[in-house]
Coordinates of C-alpha atoms in Angstrom, one line a residue:
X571 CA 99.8 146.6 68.3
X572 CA 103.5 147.4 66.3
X573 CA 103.8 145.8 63.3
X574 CA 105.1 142.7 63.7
X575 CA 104.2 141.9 66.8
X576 CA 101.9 138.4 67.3
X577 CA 99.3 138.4 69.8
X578 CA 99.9 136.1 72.4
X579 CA 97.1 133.0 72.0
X580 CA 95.1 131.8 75.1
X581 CA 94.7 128.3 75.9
X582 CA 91.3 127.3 76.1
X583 CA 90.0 126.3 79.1
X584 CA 86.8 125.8 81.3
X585 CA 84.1 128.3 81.2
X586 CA 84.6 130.8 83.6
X587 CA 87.6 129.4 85.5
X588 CA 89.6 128.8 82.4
X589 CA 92.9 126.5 82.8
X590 CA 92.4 126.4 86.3
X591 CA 90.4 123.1 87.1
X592 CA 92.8 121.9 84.1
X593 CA 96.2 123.3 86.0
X594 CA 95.2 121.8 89.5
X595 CA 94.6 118.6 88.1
X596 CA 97.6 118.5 85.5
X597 CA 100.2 121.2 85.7
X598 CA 102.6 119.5 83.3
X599 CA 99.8 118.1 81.1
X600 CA 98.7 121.2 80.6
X601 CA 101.3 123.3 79.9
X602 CA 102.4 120.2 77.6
X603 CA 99.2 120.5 75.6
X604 CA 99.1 124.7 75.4
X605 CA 102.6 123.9 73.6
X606 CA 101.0 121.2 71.3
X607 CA 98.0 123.4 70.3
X608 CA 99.6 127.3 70.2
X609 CA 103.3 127.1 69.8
X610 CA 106.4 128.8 71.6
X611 CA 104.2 131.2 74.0
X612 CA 100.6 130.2 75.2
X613 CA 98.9 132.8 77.7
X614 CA 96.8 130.9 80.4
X615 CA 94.2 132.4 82.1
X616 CA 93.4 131.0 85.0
X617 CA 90.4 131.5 87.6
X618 CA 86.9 133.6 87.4
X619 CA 86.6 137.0 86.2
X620 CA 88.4 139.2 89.0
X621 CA 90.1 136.4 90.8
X622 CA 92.6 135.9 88.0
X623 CA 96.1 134.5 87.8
X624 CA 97.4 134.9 84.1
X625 CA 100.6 132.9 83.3
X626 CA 103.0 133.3 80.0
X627 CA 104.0 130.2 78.9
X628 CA 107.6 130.0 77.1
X629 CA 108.1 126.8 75.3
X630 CA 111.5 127.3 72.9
X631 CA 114.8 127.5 73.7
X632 CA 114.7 130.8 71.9
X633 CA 112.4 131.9 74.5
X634 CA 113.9 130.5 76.9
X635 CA 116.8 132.5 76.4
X636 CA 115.1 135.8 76.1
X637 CA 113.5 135.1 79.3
X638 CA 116.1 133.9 81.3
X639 CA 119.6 135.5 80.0
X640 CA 118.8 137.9 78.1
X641 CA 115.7 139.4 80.0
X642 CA 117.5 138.3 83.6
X643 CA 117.9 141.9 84.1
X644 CA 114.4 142.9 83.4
X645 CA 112.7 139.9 85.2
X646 CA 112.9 138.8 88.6
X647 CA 111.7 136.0 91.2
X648 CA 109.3 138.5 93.0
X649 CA 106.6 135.8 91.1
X650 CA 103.5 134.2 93.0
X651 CA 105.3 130.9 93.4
X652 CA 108.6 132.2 94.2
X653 CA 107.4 134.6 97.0
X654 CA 105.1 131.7 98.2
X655 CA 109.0 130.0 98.5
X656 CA 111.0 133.3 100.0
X657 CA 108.2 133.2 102.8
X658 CA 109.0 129.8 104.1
X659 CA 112.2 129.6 102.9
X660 CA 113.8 133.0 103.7
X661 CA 115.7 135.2 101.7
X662 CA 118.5 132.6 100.7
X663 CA 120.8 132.4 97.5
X664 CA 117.5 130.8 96.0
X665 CA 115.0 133.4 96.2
X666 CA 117.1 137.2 97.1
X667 CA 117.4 139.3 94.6
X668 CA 119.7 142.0 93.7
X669 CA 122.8 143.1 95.4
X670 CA 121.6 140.8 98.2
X671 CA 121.5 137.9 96.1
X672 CA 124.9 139.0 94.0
X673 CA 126.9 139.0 97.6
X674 CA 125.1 135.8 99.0
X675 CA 126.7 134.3 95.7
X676 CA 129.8 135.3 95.8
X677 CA 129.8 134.4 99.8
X678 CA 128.9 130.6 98.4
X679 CA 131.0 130.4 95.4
X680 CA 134.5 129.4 97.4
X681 CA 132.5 126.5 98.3
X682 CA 131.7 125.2 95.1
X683 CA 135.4 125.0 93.0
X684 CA 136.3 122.5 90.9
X685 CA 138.9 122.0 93.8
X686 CA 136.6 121.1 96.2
X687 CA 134.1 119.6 93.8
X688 CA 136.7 116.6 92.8
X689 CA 138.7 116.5 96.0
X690 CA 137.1 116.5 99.3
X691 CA 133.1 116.6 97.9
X692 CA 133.8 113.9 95.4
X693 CA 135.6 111.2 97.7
X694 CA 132.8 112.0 100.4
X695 CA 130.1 111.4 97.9
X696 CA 132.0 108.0 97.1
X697 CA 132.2 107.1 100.9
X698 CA 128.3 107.9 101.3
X699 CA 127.4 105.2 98.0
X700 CA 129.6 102.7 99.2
X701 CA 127.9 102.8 102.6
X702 CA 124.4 102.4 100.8
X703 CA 126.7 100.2 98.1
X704 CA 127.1 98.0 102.0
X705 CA 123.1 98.3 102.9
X706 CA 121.8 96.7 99.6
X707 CA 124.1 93.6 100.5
X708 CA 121.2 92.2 102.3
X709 CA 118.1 92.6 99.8
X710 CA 120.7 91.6 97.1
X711 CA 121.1 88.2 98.9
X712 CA 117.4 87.6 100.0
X713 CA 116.2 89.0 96.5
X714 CA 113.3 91.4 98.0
X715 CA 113.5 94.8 96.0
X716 CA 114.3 98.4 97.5
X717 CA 113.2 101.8 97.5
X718 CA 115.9 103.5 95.3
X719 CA 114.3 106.6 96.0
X720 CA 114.6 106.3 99.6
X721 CA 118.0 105.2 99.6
X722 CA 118.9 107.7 97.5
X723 CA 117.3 110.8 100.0
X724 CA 118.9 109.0 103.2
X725 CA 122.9 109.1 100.7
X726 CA 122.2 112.8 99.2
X727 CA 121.5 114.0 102.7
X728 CA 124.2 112.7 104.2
X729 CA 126.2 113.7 101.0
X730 CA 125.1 117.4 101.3
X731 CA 125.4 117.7 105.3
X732 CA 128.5 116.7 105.0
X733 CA 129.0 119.3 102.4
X734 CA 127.4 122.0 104.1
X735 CA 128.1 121.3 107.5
X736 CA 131.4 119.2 107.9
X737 CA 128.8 116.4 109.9
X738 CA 126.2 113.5 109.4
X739 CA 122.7 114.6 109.1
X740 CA 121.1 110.6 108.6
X741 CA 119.1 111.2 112.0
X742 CA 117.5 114.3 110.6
X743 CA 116.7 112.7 107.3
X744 CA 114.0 110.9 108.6
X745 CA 111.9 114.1 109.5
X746 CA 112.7 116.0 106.5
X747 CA 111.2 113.0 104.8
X748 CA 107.9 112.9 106.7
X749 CA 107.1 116.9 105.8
X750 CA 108.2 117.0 102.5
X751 CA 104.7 116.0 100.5
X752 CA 103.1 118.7 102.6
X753 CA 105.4 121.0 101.9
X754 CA 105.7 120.4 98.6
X755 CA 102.2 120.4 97.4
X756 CA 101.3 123.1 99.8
X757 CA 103.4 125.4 98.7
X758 CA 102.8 124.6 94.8
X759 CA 99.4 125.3 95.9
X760 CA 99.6 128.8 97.0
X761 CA 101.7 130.0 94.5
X762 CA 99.1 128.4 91.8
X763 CA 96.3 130.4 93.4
X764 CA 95.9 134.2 92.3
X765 CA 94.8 135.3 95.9
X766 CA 95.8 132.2 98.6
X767 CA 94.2 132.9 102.0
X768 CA 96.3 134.8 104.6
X769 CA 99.2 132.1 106.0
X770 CA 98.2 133.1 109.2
X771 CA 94.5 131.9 108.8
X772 CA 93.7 128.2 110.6
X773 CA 92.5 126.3 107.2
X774 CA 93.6 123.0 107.3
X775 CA 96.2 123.6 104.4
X776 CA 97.9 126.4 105.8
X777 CA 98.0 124.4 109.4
X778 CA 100.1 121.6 107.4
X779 CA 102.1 123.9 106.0
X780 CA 103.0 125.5 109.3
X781 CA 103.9 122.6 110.6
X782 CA 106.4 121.0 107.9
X783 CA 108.1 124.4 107.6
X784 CA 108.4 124.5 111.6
X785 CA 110.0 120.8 111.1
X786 CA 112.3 122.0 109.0
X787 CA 113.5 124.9 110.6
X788 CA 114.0 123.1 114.2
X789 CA 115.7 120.4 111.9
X790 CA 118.5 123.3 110.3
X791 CA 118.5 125.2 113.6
X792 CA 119.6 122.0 115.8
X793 CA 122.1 121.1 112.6
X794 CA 123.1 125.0 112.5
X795 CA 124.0 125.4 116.2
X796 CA 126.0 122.5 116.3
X797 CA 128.4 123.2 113.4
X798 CA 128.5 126.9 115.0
X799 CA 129.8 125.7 118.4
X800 CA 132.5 123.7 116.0
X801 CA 133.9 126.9 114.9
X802 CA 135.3 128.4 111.5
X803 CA 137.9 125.7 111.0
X804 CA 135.3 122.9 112.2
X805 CA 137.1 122.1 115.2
X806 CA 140.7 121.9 113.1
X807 CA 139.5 120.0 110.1
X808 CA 140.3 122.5 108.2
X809 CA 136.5 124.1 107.8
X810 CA 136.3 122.5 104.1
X811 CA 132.5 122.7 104.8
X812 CA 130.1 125.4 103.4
X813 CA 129.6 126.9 107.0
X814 CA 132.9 126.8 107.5
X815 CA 133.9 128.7 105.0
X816 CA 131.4 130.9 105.1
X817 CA 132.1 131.6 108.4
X818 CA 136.3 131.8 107.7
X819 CA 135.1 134.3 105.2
X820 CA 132.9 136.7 107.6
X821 CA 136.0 136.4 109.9
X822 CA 138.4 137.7 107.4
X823 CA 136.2 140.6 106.3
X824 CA 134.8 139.0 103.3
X825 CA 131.0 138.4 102.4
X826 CA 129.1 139.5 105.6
X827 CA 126.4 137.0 106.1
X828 CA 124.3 137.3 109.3
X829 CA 122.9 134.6 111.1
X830 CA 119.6 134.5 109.8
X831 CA 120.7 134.6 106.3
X832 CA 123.1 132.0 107.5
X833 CA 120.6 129.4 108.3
X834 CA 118.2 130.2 105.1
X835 CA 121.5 129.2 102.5
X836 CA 121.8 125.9 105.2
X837 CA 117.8 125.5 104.4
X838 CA 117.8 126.4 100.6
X839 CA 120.8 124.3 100.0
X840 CA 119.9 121.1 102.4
X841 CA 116.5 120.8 101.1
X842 CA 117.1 121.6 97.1
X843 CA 120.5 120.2 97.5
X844 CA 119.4 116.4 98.5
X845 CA 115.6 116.0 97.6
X846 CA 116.5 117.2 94.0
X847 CA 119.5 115.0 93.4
X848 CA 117.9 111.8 95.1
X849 CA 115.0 112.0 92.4
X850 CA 117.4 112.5 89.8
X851 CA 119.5 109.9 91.3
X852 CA 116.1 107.5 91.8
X853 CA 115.2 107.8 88.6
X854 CA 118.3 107.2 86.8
X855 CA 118.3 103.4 88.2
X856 CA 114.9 103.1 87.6
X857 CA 115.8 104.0 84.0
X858 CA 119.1 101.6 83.9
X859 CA 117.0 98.8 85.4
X860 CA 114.6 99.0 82.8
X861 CA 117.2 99.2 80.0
X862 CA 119.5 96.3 80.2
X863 CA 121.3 97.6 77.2
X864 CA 122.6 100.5 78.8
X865 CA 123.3 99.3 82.1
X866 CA 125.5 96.9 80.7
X867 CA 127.1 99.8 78.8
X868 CA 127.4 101.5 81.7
X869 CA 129.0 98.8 83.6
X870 CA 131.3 97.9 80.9
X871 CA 132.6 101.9 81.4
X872 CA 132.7 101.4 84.9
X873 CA 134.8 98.3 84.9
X874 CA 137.3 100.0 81.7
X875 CA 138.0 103.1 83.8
X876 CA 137.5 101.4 87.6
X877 CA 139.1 98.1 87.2
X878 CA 138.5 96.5 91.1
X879 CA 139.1 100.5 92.7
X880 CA 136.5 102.9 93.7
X881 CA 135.7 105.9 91.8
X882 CA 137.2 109.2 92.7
X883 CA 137.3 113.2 91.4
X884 CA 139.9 112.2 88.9
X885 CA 137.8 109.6 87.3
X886 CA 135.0 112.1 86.2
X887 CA 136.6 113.0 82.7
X888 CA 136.3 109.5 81.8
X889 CA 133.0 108.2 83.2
X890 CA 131.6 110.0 80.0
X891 CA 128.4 107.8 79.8
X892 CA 128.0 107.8 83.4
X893 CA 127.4 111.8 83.0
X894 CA 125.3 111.3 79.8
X895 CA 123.1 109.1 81.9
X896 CA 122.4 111.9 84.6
X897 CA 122.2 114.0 81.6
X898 CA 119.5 112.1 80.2
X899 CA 117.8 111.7 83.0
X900 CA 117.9 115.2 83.4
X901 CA 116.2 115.9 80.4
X902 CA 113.4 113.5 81.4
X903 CA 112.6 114.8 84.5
X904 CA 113.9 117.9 85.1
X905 CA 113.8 118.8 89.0
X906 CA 112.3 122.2 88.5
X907 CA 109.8 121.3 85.4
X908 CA 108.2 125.2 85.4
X909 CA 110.3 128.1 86.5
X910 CA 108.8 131.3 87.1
X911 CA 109.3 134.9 86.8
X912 CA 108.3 138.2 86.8
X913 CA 108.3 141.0 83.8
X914 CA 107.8 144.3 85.6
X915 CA 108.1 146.0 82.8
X916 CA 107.6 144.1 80.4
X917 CA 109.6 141.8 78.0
X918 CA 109.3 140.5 74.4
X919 CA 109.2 136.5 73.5
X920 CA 109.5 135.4 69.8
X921 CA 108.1 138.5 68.4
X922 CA 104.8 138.6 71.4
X923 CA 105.1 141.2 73.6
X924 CA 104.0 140.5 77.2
X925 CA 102.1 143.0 79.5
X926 CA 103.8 145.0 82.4
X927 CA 103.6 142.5 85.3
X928 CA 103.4 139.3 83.4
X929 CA 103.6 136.2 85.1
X930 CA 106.3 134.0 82.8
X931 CA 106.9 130.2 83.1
X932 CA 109.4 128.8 81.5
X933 CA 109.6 124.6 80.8
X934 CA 111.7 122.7 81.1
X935 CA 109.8 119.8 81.2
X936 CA 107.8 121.1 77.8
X937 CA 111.2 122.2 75.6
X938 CA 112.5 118.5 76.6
X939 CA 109.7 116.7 75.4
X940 CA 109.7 118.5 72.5
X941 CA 109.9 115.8 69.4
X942 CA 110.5 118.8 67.0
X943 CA 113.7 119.0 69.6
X944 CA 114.4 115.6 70.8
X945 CA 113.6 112.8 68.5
X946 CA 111.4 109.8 70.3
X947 CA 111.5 112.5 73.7
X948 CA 110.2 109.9 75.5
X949 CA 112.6 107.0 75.0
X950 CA 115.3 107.0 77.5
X951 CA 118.5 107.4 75.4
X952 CA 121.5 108.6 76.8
X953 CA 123.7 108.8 73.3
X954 CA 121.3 112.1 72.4
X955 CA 124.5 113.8 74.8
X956 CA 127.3 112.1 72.3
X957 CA 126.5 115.5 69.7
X958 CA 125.3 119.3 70.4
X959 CA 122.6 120.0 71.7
X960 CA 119.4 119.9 69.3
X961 CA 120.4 122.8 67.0
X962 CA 123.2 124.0 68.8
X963 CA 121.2 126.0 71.1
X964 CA 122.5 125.9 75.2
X965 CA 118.6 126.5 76.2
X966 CA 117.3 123.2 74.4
X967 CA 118.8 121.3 78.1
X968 CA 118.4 123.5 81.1
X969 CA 117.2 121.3 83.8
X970 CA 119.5 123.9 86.2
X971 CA 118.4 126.9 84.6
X972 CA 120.0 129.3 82.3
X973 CA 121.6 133.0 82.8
X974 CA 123.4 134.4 85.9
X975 CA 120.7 132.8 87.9
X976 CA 121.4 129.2 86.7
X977 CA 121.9 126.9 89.7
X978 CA 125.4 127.6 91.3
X979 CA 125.9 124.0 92.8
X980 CA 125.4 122.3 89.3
X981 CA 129.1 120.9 88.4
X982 CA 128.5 119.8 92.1
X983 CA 125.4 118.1 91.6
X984 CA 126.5 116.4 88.5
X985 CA 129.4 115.1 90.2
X986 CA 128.1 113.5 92.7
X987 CA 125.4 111.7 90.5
X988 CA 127.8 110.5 88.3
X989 CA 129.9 108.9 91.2
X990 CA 127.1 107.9 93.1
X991 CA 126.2 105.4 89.7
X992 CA 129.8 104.6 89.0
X993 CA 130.1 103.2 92.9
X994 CA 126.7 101.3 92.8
X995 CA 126.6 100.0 89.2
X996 CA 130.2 98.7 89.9
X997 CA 128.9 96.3 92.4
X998 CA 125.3 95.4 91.9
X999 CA 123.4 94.6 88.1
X1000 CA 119.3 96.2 88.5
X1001 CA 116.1 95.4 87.7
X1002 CA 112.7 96.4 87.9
X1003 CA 109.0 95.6 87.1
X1004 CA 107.8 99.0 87.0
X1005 CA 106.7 100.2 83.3
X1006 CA 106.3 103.7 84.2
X1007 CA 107.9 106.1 86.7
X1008 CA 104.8 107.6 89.1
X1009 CA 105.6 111.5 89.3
X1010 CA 103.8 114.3 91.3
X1011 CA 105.3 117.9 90.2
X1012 CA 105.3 120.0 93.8
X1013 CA 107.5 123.1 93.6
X1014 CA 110.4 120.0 92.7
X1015 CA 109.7 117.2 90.6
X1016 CA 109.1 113.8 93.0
X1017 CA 108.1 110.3 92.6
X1018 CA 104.7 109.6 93.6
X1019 CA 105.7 106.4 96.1
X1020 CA 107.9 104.0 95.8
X1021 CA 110.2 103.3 93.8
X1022 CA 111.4 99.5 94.2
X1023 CA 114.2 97.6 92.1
X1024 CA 115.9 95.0 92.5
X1025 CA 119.5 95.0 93.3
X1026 CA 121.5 91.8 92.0
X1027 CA 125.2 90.9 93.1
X1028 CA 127.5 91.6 90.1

């Protein structure tokens, strides 16, 4: 081994399947506790001898860095779990790589301006809370609670269909709903195992997952055809859409995106889009209901900037707490709490080096939980976002990644959380009796059930 270079320590685990039984019961446990007991990179071995999946666990934002920006061009998403994703998902802005996924991007990035982010996306996402603002009239008067995560997949939805397709998706959010637990866990699954059985083998499991990923594609076919027989321009309004867009583009001689490839950014972005948000969303009044000290700061910011208007695009400057909320919430429970990749050749991490072919996770989840980072990590506090981040580094928050591969519909994302709170907390005052948030981490981090609060006239 070069002087100075650490070897990388192993996690201790069962005998003979190692941190296997411990991953399949906990993933985020686990990786919490290889962080508590060896430091910035653990190595977790996982399975019996010859049936072996070996992960790299980064838990710094120093390593996060080297991992993500400055390895991004010596590591890839050709990783177990990622692969598991490009074969149900397709080859979308998500999971191409290369000059595939560089002109997918820049086919996609017209769509996401600052333009369109506070003008036509931000008063949309402000029409979709009101509407659900309208549906909590009733619980509010006969007291019975909600599902805030429900209500929050049925507005991000129709928030994101209307984004991506110019048109409202509500009836299709219903069966997106009913696969997603299989898809999520079955997937997770797979890409957890060092050898999963052949997809097209009968098992039970992979008969599940045929059929939610058959359920989604009829779902984004029947959406895609539609917006297709609307034309570029969306039948003259003006193609503001994704599609349309992407489709005014391919007419012009831009980006050249084929039908197929088409439909998989539709998938990528209409599943990520709204099942990622809604949780975030979810949780973030789960969080304010429990906290009646900053809801009511939240509210008072609401009322100061708001007066008796809506919020729009404009406001976002000023709904500064509002965005260290979703922030906060963020850091919590990041959507994508383990991110993979791939080290073909190689790649050093805090002075270990790791083998050709290494399998690297990177945490979210574990660098934002980490006291040393974020005093009291567990304690919901939004005013952590009123300084730097903990010692000025950008990889101590990266709940949408980090590097050229960072989620390209972030400022969009954030947006629309930030409005979606200002419209709701505007008209209703929350609580709850839940003392804990129930969690299952699939390939995206979801509640585990319900989620009810109560929703109380202002």
């Amino acid at each position: 081994m070069p002087a100075g270079v650490q070897p990388v320590p192993t996690l201790r685990g069962a005998p003979v399947l190692g941190a296997a039984p411990a991953l399949r019961r906990d993933v985020l446990g686990t990786l919490e506790r290889a962080h508590r007991e060896h430091g910035a990179v653990v190595r977790l071995v996982a399975g019996p001898p010859g049936w072996r999946h070996v992960l790299h666990g980064v838990f710094s934002p120093e390593g996060v860095e080297q991992v993500l920006v400055d390895g991004a061009g010596r590591t890839s998403k050709r990783s177990s779990g990622y692969e598991e994703l490009r074969a149900v998902l397709g080859d979308g802005v998500l999971t191409s790589e290369g000059e595939r996924w560089r002109r997918q991007r820049r086919a996609v990035a017209p769509a996401l301006t600052r333009r369109r982010t506070t003008g036509p996306y931000a008063a949309a996402a402000v029409e979709e809370a009101q509407r659900v603002a309208a549906e909590w009239e009733g619980p509010a008067a006969s007291g019975r609670p909600v599902d805030v995560h429900r209500a929050m997949v049925g507005f991000t939805a129709r928030f994101v269909g209307r984004v991506l397709l110019g048109a409202d998706v509500a009836d299709a959010v219903p069966r997106l709903m009913a696969v997603a637990p299989d898809f999520n866990r079955e997937v997770l699954r797979r890409g957890q195992q060092p050898h999963p059985v052949p997809r097209s083998w009968p098992t039970p499991a992979n008969r599940r997952l045929a059929a939610a990923v058959a359920e989604q594609r009829d779902v984004v076919d029947g959406l895609l055809a539609q917006r297709l027989a609307r034309g570029a321009d969306g039948d003259g309004g003006g193609g503001e859409d994704l599609l349309g867009l992407l489709l005014q583009g391919r007419a012009r001689g831009g980006e050249d995106l084929d039908d197929r490839e088409l439909a998989d950014q539709v998938l990528v972005f209409l599943l990520a889009g709204h099942e990622t948000t809604a949780t975030a969303l979810a949780l973030a009044l789960v969080e304010l209901a429990r906290s009646p000290r900053w809801q009511g700061a939240l509210q008072d910011e609401v009322d100061a900037v708001l007066g008796d208007r809506p919020p729009g695009g404009a406001d976002l400057p000023r709904l500064v707490l509002a965005e260290r909320v979703v922030r906060e919430v963020l850091r919590l429970y990041p959507s994508a709490p383990a991110v993979p990749r791939l080290a073909p050749e190689g790649l050093r991490v805090c002075g270990h080096d790791l083998p050709p072919g290494a399998t690297v996770v990177v945490s979210p989840w574990v660098v934002h939980r980490d006291p040393a980072l974020w005093p009291h990590p567990l304690r919901f506090d939004p005013s952590r976002f009123e300084a730097a981040l903990p010692g000025g580094h950008r990889c101590a928050w990266f709940p949408f990644g980090a590097g050229p591969r960072a989620c390209v519909g972030m400022q969009l994302a954030l947006a629309e959380a930030v409005l979606a709170l200002a419209t709701l907390l505007r008209r209703y005052r929350l609580s709850t009796h839940l003392d804990a948030v129930p969690l299952v981490a699939g390939i995206a981090l979801r509640p585990d059930g319900p989620l009810p609060v109560r929703v109380h006239r202002r």
